[in-house]
PDB file of C-alpha atoms in Angstrom:
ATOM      1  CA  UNK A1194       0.000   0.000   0.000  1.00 72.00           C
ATOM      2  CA  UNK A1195       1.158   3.181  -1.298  1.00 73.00           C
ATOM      3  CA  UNK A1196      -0.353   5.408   1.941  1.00 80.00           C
ATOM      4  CA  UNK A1197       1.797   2.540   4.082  1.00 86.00           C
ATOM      5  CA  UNK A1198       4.779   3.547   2.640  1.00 84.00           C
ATOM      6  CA  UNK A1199       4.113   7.289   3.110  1.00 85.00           C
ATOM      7  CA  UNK A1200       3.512   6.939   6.553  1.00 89.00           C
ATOM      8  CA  UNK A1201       6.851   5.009   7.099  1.00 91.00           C
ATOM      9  CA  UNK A1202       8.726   7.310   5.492  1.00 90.00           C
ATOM     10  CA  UNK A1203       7.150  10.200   7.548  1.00 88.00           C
ATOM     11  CA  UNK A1204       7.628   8.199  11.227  1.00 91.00           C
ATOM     12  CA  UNK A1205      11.424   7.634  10.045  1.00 90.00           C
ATOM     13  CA  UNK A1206      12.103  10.999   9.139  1.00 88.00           C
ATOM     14  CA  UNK A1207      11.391  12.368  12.436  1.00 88.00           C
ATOM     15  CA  UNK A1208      12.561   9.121  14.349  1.00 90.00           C
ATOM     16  CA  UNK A1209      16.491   8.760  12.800  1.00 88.00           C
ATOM     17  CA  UNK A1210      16.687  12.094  11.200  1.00 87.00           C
ATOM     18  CA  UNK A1211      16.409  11.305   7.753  1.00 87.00           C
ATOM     19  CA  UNK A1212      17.153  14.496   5.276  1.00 86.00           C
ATOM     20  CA  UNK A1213      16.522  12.685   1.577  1.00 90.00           C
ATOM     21  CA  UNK A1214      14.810   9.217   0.592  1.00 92.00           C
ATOM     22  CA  UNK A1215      16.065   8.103  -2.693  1.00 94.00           C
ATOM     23  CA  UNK A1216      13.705   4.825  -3.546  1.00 92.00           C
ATOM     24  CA  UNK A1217      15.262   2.870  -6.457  1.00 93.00           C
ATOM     25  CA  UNK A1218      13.215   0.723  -8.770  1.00 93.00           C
ATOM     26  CA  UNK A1219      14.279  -0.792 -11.913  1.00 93.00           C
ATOM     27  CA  UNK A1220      14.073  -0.135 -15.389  1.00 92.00           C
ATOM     28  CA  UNK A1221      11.519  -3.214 -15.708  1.00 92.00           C
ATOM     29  CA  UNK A1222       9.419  -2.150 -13.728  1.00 90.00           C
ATOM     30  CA  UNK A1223       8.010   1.259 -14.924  1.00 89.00           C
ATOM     31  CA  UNK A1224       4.245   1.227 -13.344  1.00 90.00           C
ATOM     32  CA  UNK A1225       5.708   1.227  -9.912  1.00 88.00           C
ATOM     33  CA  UNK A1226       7.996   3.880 -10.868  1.00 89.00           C
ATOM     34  CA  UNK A1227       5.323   5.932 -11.327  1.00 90.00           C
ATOM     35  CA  UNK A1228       2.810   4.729  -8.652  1.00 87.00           C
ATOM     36  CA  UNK A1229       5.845   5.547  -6.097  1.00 86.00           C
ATOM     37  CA  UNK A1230       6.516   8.868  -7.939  1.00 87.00           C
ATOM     38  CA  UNK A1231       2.650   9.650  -6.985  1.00 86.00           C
ATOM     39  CA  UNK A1232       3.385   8.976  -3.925  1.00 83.00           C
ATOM     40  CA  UNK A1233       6.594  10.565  -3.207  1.00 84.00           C
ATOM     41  CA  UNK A1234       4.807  13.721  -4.129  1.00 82.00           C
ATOM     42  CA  UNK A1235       2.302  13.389  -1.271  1.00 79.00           C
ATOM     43  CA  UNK A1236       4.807  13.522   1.126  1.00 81.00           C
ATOM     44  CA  UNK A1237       5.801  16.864   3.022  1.00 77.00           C
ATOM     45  CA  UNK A1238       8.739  17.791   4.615  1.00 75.00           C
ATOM     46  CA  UNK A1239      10.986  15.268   3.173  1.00 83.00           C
ATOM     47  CA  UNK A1240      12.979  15.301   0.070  1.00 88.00           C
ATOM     48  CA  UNK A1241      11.664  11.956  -1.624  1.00 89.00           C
ATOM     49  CA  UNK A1242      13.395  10.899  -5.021  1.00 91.00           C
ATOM     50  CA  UNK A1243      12.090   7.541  -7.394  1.00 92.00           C
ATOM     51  CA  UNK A1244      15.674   6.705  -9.188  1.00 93.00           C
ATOM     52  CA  UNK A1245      14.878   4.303 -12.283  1.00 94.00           C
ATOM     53  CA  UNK A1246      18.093   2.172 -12.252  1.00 94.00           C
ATOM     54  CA  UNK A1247      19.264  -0.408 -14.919  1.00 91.00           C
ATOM     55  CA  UNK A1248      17.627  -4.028 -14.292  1.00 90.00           C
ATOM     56  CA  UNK A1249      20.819  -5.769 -13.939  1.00 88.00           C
ATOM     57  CA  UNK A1250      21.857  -7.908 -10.977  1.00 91.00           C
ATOM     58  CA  UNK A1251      22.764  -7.680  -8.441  1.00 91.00           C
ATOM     59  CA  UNK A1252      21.350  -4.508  -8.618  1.00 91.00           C
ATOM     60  CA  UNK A1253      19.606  -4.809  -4.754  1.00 88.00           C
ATOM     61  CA  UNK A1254      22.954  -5.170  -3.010  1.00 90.00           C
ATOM     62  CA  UNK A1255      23.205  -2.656  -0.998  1.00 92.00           C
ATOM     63  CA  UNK A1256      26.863  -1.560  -1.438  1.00 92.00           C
ATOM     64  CA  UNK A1257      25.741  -1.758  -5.520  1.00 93.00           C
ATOM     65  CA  UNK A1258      22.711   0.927  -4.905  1.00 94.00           C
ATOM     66  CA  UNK A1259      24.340   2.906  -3.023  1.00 95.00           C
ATOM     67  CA  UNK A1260      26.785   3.159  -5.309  1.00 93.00           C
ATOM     68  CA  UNK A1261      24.160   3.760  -8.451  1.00 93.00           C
ATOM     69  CA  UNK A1262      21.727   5.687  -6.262  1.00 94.00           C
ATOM     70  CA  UNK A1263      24.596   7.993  -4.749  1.00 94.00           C
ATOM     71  CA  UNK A1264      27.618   7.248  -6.119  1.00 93.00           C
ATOM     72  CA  UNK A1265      29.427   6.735  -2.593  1.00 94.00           C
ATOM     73  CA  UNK A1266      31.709   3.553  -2.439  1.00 91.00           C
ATOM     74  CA  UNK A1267      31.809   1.861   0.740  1.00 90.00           C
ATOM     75  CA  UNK A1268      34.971  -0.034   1.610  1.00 85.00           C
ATOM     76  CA  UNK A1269      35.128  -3.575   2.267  1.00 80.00           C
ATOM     77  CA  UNK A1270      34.701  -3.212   5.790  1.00 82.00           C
ATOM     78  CA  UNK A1271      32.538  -0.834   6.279  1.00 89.00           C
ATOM     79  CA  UNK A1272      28.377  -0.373   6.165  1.00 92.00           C
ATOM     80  CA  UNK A1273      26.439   1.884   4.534  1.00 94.00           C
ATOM     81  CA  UNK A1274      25.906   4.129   7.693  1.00 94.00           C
ATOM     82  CA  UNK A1275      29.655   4.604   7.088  1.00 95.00           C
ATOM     83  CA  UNK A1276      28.861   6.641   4.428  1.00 95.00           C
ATOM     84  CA  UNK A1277      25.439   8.609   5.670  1.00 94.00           C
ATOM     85  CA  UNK A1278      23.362   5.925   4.181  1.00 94.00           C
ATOM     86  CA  UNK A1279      20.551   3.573   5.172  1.00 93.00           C
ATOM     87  CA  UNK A1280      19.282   0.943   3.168  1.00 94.00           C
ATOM     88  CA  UNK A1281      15.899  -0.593   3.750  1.00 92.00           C
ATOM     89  CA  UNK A1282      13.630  -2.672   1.592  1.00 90.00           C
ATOM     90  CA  UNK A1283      10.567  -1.741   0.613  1.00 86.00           C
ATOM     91  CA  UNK A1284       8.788  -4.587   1.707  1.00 86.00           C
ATOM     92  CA  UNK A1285       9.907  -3.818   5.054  1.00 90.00           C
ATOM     93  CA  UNK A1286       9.511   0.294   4.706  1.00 91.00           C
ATOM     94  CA  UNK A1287       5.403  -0.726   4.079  1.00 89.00           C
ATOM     95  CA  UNK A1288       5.477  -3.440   6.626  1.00 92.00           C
ATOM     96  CA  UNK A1289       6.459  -0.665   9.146  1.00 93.00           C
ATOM     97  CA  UNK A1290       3.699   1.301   7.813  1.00 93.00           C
ATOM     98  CA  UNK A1291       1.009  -1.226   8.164  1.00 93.00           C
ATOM     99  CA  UNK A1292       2.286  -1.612  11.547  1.00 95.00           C
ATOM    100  CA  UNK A1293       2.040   1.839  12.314  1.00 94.00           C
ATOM    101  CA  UNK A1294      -1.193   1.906  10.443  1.00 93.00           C
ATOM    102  CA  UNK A1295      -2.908  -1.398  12.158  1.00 94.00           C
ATOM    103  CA  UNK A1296      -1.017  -2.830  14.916  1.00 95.00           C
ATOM    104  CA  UNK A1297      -0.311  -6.299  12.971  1.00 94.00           C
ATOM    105  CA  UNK A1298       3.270  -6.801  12.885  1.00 93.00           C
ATOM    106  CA  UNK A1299       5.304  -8.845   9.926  1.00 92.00           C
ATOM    107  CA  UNK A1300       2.909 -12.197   9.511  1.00 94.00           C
ATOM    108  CA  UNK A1301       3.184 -13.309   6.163  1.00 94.00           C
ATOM    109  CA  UNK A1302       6.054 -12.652   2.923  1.00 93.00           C
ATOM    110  CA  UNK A1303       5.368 -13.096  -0.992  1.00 94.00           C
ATOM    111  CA  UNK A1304       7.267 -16.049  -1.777  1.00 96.00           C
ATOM    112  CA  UNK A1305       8.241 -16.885  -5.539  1.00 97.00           C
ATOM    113  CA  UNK A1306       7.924 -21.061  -5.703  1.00 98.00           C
ATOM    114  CA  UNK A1307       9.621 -21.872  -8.432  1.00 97.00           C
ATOM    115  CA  UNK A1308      11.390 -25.083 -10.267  1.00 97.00           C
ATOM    116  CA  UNK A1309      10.888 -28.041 -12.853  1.00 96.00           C
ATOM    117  CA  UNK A1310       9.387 -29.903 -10.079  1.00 97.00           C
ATOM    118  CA  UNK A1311       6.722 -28.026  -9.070  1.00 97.00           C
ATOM    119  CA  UNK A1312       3.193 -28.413 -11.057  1.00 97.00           C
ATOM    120  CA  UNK A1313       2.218 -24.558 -10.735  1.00 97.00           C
ATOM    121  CA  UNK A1314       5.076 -22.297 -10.321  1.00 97.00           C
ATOM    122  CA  UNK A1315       3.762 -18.725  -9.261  1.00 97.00           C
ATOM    123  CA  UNK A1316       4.302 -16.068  -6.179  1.00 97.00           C
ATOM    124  CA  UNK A1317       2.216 -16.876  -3.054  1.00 97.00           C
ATOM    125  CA  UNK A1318       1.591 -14.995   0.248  1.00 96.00           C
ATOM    126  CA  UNK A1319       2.575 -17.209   2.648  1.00 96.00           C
ATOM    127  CA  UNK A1320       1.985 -16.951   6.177  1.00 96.00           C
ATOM    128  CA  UNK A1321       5.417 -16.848   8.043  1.00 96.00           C
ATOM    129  CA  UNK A1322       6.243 -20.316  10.023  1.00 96.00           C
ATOM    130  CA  UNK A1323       4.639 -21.774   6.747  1.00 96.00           C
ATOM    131  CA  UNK A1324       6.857 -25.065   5.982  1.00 96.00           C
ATOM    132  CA  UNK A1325       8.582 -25.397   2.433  1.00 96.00           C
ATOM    133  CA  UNK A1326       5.908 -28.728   1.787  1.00 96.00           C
ATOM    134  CA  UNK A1327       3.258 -26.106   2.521  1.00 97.00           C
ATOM    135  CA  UNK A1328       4.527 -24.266   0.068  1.00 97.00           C
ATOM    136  CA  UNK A1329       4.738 -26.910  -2.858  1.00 97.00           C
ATOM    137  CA  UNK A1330       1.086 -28.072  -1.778  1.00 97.00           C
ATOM    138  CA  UNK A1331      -0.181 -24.672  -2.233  1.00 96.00           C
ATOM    139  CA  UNK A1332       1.111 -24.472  -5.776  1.00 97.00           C
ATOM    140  CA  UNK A1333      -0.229 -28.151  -6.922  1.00 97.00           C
ATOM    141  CA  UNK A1334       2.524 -30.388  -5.150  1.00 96.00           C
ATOM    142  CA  UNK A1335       5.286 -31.474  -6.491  1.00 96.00           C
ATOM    143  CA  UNK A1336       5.500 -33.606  -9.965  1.00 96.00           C
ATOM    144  CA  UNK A1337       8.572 -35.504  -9.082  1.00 96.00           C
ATOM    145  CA  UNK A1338      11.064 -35.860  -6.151  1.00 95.00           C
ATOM    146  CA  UNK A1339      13.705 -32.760  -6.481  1.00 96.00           C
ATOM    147  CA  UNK A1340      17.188 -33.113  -6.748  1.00 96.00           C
ATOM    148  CA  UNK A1341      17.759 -30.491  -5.013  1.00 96.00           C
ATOM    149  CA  UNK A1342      15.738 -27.683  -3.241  1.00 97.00           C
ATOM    150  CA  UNK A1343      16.964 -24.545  -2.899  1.00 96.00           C
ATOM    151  CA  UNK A1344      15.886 -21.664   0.119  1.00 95.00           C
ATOM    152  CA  UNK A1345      16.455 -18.667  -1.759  1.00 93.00           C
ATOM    153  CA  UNK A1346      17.017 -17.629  -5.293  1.00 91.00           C
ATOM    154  CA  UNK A1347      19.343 -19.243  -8.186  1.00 90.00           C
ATOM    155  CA  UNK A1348      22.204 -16.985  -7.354  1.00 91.00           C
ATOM    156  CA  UNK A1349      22.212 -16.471  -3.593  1.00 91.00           C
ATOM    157  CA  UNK A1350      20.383 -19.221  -2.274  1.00 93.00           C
ATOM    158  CA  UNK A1351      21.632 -22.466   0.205  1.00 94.00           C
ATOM    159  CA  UNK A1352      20.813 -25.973  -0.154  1.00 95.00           C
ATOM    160  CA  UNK A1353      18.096 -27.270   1.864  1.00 95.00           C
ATOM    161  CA  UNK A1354      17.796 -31.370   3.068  1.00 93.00           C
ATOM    162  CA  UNK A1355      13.924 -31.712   3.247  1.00 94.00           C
ATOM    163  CA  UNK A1356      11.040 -29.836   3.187  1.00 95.00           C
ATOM    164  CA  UNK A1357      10.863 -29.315   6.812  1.00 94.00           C
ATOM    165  CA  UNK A1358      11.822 -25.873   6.885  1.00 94.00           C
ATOM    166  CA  UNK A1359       9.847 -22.691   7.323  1.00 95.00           C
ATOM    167  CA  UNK A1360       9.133 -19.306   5.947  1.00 95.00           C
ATOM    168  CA  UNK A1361      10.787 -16.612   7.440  1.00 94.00           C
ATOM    169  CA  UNK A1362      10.884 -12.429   7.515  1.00 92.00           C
ATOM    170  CA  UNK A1363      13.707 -12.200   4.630  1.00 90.00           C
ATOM    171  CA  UNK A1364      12.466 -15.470   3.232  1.00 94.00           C
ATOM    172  CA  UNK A1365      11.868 -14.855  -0.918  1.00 93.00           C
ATOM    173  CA  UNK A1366      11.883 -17.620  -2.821  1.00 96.00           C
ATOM    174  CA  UNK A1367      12.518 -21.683  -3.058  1.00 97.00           C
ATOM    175  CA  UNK A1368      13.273 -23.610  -5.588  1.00 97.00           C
ATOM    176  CA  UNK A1369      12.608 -27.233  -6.168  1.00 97.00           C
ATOM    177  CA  UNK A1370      15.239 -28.240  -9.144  1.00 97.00           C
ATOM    178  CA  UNK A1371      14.853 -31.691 -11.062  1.00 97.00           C
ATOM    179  CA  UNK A1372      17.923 -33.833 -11.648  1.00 96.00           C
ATOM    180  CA  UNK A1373      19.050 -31.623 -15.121  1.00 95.00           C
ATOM    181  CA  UNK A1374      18.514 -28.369 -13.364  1.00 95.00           C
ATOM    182  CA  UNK A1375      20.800 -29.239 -10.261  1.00 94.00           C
ATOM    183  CA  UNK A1376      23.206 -30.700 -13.125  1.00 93.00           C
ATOM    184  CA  UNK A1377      26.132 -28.749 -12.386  1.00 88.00           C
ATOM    185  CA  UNK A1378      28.475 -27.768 -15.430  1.00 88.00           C
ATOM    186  CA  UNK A1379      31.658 -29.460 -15.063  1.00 89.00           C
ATOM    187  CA  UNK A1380      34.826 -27.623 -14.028  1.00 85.00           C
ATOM    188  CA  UNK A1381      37.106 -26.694 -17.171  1.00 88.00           C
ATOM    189  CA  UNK A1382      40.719 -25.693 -16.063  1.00 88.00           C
ATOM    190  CA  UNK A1383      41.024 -21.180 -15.990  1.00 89.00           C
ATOM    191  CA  UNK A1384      42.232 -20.035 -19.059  1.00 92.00           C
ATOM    192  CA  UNK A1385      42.709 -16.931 -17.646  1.00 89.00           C
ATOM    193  CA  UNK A1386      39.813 -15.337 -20.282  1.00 92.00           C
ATOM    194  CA  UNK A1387      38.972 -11.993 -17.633  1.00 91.00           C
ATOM    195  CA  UNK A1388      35.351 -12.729 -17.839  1.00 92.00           C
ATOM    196  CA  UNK A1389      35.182 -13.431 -13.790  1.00 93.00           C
ATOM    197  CA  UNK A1390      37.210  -9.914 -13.093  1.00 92.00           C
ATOM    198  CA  UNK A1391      34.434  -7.913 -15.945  1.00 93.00           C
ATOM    199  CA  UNK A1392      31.022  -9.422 -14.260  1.00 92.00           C
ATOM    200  CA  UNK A1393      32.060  -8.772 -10.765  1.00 93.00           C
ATOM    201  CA  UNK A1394      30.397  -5.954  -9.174  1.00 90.00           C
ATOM    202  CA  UNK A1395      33.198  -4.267  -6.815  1.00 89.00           C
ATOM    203  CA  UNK A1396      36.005  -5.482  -9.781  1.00 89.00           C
ATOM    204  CA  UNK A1397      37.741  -7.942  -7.637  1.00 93.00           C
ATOM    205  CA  UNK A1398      39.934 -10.850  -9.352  1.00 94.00           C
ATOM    206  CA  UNK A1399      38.230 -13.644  -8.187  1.00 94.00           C
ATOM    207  CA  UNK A1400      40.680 -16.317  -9.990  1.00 93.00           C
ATOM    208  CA  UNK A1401      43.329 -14.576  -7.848  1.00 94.00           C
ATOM    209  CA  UNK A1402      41.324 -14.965  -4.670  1.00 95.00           C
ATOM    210  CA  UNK A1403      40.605 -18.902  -5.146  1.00 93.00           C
ATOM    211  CA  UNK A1404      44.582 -19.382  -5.600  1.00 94.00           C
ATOM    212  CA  UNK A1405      45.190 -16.959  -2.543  1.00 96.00           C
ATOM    213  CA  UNK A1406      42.355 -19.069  -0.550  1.00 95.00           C
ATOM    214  CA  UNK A1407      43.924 -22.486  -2.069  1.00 94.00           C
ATOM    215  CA  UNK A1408      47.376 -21.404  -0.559  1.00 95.00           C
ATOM    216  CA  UNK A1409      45.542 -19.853   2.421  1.00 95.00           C
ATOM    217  CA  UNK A1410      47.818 -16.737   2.138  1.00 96.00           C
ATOM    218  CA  UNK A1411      45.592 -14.406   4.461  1.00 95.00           C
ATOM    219  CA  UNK A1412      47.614 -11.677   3.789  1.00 96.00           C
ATOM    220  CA  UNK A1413      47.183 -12.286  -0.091  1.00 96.00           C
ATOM    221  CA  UNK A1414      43.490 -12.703   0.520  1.00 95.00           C
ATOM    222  CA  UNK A1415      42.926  -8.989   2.704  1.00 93.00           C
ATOM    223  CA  UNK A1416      45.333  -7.402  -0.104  1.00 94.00           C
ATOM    224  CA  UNK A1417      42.840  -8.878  -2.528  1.00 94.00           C
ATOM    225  CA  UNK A1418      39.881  -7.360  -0.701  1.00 91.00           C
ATOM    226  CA  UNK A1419      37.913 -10.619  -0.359  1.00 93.00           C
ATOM    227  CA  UNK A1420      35.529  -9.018   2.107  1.00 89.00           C
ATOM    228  CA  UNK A1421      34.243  -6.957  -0.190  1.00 89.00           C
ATOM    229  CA  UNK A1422      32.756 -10.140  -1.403  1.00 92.00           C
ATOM    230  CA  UNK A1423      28.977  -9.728  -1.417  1.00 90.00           C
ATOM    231  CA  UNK A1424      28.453 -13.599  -3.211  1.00 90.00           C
ATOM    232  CA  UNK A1425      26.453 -12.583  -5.828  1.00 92.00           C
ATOM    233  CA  UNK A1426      27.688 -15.318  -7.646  1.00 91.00           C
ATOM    234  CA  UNK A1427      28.343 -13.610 -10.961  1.00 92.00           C
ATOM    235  CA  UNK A1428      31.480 -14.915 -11.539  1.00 90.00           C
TER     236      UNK A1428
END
């Protein structure tokens, strides 16, 4: 809710102090561009900015938009605070609204359920605690056993054992691969090709990192900046 948002954004303001709201929203997705722009313009006092950004992952890492949104860097071990920045979510900027609005704290997340398993992939509200087999039920069951279910997306997510486990706040997606979808690619020795070093967000030399981590040369590794890391898994 747009008015959930608003009211959010208003509480914050005068709870941390907040100067400027820059809400980013990607090129993809142009009717909520404007639906927030409407709604940034309802909002007094505060200096609220819609920034349409390229839809590129890892775009939502928050390091990455600030970067985009402001063009501050922050250093590998630093947070975005470092640099005068907060970075919320939206879902959780209108779930503070609808608290403030209601009284009913975070119950339930939109959930993508996704994979060549399942027999209706879609996006489902699902009430937090929900288990994963909840989940699959909800969308049709499953049409074979997986080969491997994922809790999170394709890039970011962990491997799962069963279907056991439960929605929670950041939950947004799970994944229930077949056999040819888990497949992974076999290993091919580096030929050194720079692709790795061009994809990764923060420019890091992540064939240089794996040999400093193989060798476990710390030092290598913190010259390396291997806490800027974010595991976006591009490369």
């Amino acid at each position: 809710r747009e008015d959930d948002m608003a009211l959010a954004l208003e509480t914050m303001q005068r709870c941390l102090g907040i100067k400027n709201v820059i809400i980013g929203i990607e090129n993809n997705n142009k009717k909520a561009a404007v639906n927030m722009q409407k709604m940034a313009g309802n909002i007094k006092d505060l200096s609220v900015k819609v920034q349409v950004l390229p839809s590129v992952y890892p775009q939502g890492g928050e390091k990455v938009l600030v970067y985009h949104t402001t063009g501050r860097k922050i250093g590998a071990d630093k947070l975005p605070i470092d640099v005068g920045c907060i970075v919320i979510n939206c879902t959780t900027v209108a779930a503070i609204g609808a608290y403030l609005r209601t009284g009913m704290p975070l119950v339930e997340k939109c959930v993508t359920v996704e994979g060549g398993c399942i027999a209706k992939p879609q996006n489902v509200i699902a009430p937090i605690g929900a288990s994963l087999k909840e989940l699959f039920d909800c969308c049709g069951g499953l049409t074979e056993q997986p080969a491997k279910l994922v809790y999170g997306g394709p890039m970011m997510g962990i491997t799962v054992q069963n279907t056991g486990y439960s929605v929670v706040k950041n939950t947004n997606a799970v994944l229930a691969l077949t056999a040819k979808e888990a497949k992974l690619p076999k290993t091919t020795a580096c030929i050194r090709c720079g692709t790795c070093v061009n994809t990764c967000p923060f420019g890091l030399a992540p064939v240089s990192i794996a040999e400093a981590y193989d060798k476990k040369d710390a030092n290598l590794l913190s010259d390396l900046a291997v806490l800027s890391c974010m595991e976006c898994g591009c490369c």
